[in-house]
Amino acid sequence: MNSLQTTTQAERILDAVPDELFIGGWTPSQDHRTLTVYNPATDLPIKTIADGSPDDGLKALGAAAQAAQHWARTSPLDRSNLLRKVYEAVIDKSEEMATLITLEMGKTLSEARTEVVYGADYIRWYSEEAVRFEGRNRLSPDGLSRIVTSKEPVGPSLLITPWNFPLAMATRKIAPALAAGCTVILKPAELTPLTSLFLARLLGEAGVPEGVVNVVTTSNAPGLSEAMMKDNRLRKVSFTGSTVVGKRLVAQASDQMLRMSMELGGNAPLIVFEDADLDNAVKGAVTAKLRNGGQSCVASNRILVHESVADAFVDKFARQMAGVTLGNGLDPATALGPLIDGRAVDKCALFVEDAIGKGARAVVGGKRVPGAGHFYPATVLDHVPLEARIMHEEVFGPVAPVYRFATDEEAVSVANDTPFGLASFIFSRDLNRVQGIVDQLQSGMVGVNRGTVSNVAAPFGGIKHSGLGREGGSEGIEEYLNVKYVAYDRA
Ligand code: NAD
C-alpha cells in the first residue's frame, strides 16, 4: 500500500466517524466547544469532535434512564440477537475500525486488526451469555421456605475507558451491560474517542434503540463523571484506567452507593526459572513486553530471571528486542508504533535514566528517538536493582528491566512486593513447582509458559490496588446484575 492510498483511505474512514457527542434521544448543549484528536505517530490533528459538558453527561444519563425500563424488559433472546448483529457489523467494518485505532492510538495495523477481532469477540461472547444467566431454587435448610433467586439489571451504567485499547475496553463493558439489560453512557478516553464514536454508529445502525447506548466525548472527565455520579438515576460505574483515578471514583461512588467495577493499573512480574524452556521464555517475554507497545495493564513490567540462566536469557532476549522496527503503525514494516503522547515518552526516559543511575546497564535501546511523533525504542536493562523506580511503578512503554534472583522464595517475595496485583507470568517446565508458585502469587491472573492472558471467555481482573470485579467470561455479566431473593413460604 503506498502512502497516497493510505491517506485517502484514512480520510474516508475519518469521514465516517460521527462528530456529534452521542447516539441517543437527547440534544447536546449548544456551546460548540470542540476536542481535537491527534495521531501519535505524527503529532498532527486528525479530527475535531464535540467536547461534552457535565450538562451533556446529565442529558445522556436522562436518555439512559428513560430507556432503562423498556430495555430491561426486552427478552434475553432479543438482546442476544441484536448483539450478534452488532458483532457482525463490527467484523464487517474490521479494516476501517483497525485503521481508525492505528490512527488515533498508534499501535501497528496488525495489532489493531487483532484488537478488532478480540473486541468484537466480547460482543459475540455476551450475545451468547445473554440467554444463559440463571437464578436458583432450593429448599431452605430448615425446610420451612423455598429460596428462589433471580437476576435483574443494575440499571443505567457509566462506562469509562482508557486510550490503550480503544475498541476492546469499550466492548468489554458495553456487551455484558447490554446483555444483562442495562442501558449505558460510554465516556471514552479523550485521546482516542473516534473508535467509540464509530462503534456507536454501528450500534445504532444495527438497531440498538435510542438511549440504550450513549457516548459522551469530553476533555472534562472529572466534571462530567462527578455530575453524573451525584445523580441517583445512575446505578453503576465501570472504570478501566489508572489506580489513582479509580480510587477517586470509588470514593465518589459511596455517595449514591453505586455498584463498582474497577480495572486498574498493574506491575506484572514475569519470572523465568532455571528449568524454563529459554526460547519459549524469550518469546513470552517479548510478547508480554511489546504487545501494544508495552502500553497494556498486563504488560510485564519486571522480568525476574534465575541467576544461573540470566546471561543466556538476556543475550537471546536482547537480540530479539534489538530487531524490532520502530515506526508509524500504518507502515507494514513497523513492529513497534509510537507511544500515546510526549508524557509517555518522558516517563520511559525518566525510568531508564533512574535505573542506569542506580547501577543498571542498557543492553538495547534506552535513548529517545528525535523527530516528530512520540517514539521510544524497545529497550532492555540488565542488572536492575530493586531500588529502581521501574521495579515499583508501571512504565507503560517498551522498556524491559531484568532482575536476577537466586531462590524461588526470593522470586515470589520480589514479585509480590507491590501494591498491585493484576497479572503475573511464570516460565518453568516443572508443573508442580508452577502450581506452588501460582498459589503464592498475589495477582488476579497468571500466565504459565505464555506471555498473554487475555481471553473473552476468561475473568479478567486484579486484586489489591489493581481493582475490583472481573470483565469477560461468565463472571463479566454478573457485574451488571443484582440478585433478587424471594422467600416462598412452604405451606
Ligand atoms: P486514566 O486513569 O488517566 O484515564 C482513564 C479514563 O478515565 C479516561 O477516559 C479518562 O478521561 C478518565 N478520567 C481521568 N480522570 C478522571 C476523573 N477524575 N474522573 C473520571 N474519569 C477520569 O488512565 P489512562 O492513562 O487512560 O490508562 C492507563 C491506565 O489504565 C494504566 O494504569 C493501565 O494499567 C490501566 N489499564 C487497566 C486495564 C485493566 O483492565 N486493569 C486495562 C487497560 C488499562
Coordinates of C-alpha atoms and ligand atoms in Angstrom, one line a residue, residues 160-165 169 172 187-191 218 220-226 229 239-246 248-249 252 262-266 295-298 343 394 396 422 445 460-462 466 471, ligand 1:
I160 CA -15.2 5.0 31.5
T161 CA -12.5 3.6 29.2
P162 CA -8.7 4.3 28.7
W163 CA -6.9 5.0 25.5
N164 CA -4.8 1.9 25.1
F165 CA -7.4 -0.5 23.6
M169 CA -12.1 -1.8 26.5
R172 CA -15.8 -5.5 27.2
K187 CA -17.2 8.1 28.2
P188 CA -14.1 7.2 26.1
A189 CA -10.6 8.5 26.7
E190 CA -10.2 12.0 25.3
L191 CA -7.1 10.9 23.4
T218 CA -15.2 15.2 26.7
N220 CA -13.5 17.3 31.2
A221 CA -13.8 13.7 32.5
P222 CA -13.7 14.7 36.2
G223 CA -16.5 17.3 35.9
L224 CA -18.7 15.0 33.8
S225 CA -18.4 11.9 35.9
E226 CA -18.8 13.8 39.2
M229 CA -22.3 10.2 40.0
F239 CA -13.9 2.1 35.0
T240 CA -10.7 1.0 33.3
G241 CA -7.8 3.2 33.9
S242 CA -5.2 4.3 36.4
T243 CA -5.3 3.3 40.1
V244 CA -5.2 7.0 41.1
V245 CA -8.3 7.9 39.2
G246 CA -10.0 4.6 40.2
R248 CA -11.1 8.8 43.4
L249 CA -14.1 7.2 41.7
Q252 CA -17.2 9.4 44.9
M262 CA -12.5 -1.3 38.6
E263 CA -9.9 -2.5 36.2
L264 CA -6.8 -0.6 37.3
G265 CA -3.1 -0.5 36.9
G266 CA -0.6 -3.4 37.1
Q295 CA 1.1 0.1 26.9
S296 CA -1.0 -2.7 28.5
C297 CA -2.1 -3.1 32.1
V298 CA -0.8 -6.7 31.9
R343 CA 4.4 12.3 28.6
E394 CA 4.2 0.9 35.8
F396 CA 3.7 1.7 30.3
L422 CA -3.2 -7.8 38.2
M445 CA -4.3 -13.7 36.7
F460 CA -10.0 -10.6 33.5
G461 CA -9.2 -8.6 36.6
G462 CA -7.0 -7.9 39.6
S466 CA -5.4 -3.4 40.6
E471 CA -14.6 -8.5 32.9
Ligands
NAD1 P1 -6.6 7.4 33.3 O1 -7.0 6.9 34.6 O2 -5.8 8.6 33.2 O3 -7.8 7.6 32.3 C1 -8.8 6.5 32.1 C2 -10.1 7.2 31.8 O4 -10.5 7.9 33.0 C3 -10.1 8.1 30.7 O5 -11.3 8.0 30.0 C4 -10.1 9.5 31.4 O6 -10.6 10.5 30.6 C5 -10.9 9.2 32.6 N1 -10.6 10.1 33.8 C6 -9.4 10.7 34.1 N2 -9.6 11.3 35.2 C7 -10.8 11.1 35.7 C8 -11.6 11.6 36.8 N3 -11.0 12.3 37.8 N4 -12.9 11.2 36.9 C9 -13.4 10.4 35.9 N5 -12.8 10.0 34.8 C10 -11.5 10.3 34.7 O7 -5.8 6.1 32.6 P2 -5.2 6.1 31.2 O8 -3.9 6.8 31.2 O9 -6.2 6.4 30.1 O10 -4.9 4.5 31.0 C11 -3.8 3.9 31.5 C12 -4.0 3.2 32.8 O11 -5.1 2.3 32.7 C13 -2.9 2.3 33.2 O12 -2.6 2.4 34.6 C14 -3.3 0.9 32.9 O13 -2.7 -0.1 33.7 C15 -4.8 1.0 33.2 N6 -5.5 -0.1 32.4 C16 -6.0 -1.1 33.1 C17 -6.7 -2.1 32.5 C18 -7.2 -3.3 33.3 O14 -8.1 -4.0 32.7 N7 -6.9 -3.5 34.5 C19 -6.8 -2.1 31.1 C20 -6.2 -1.0 30.4 C21 -5.6 0.0 31.1

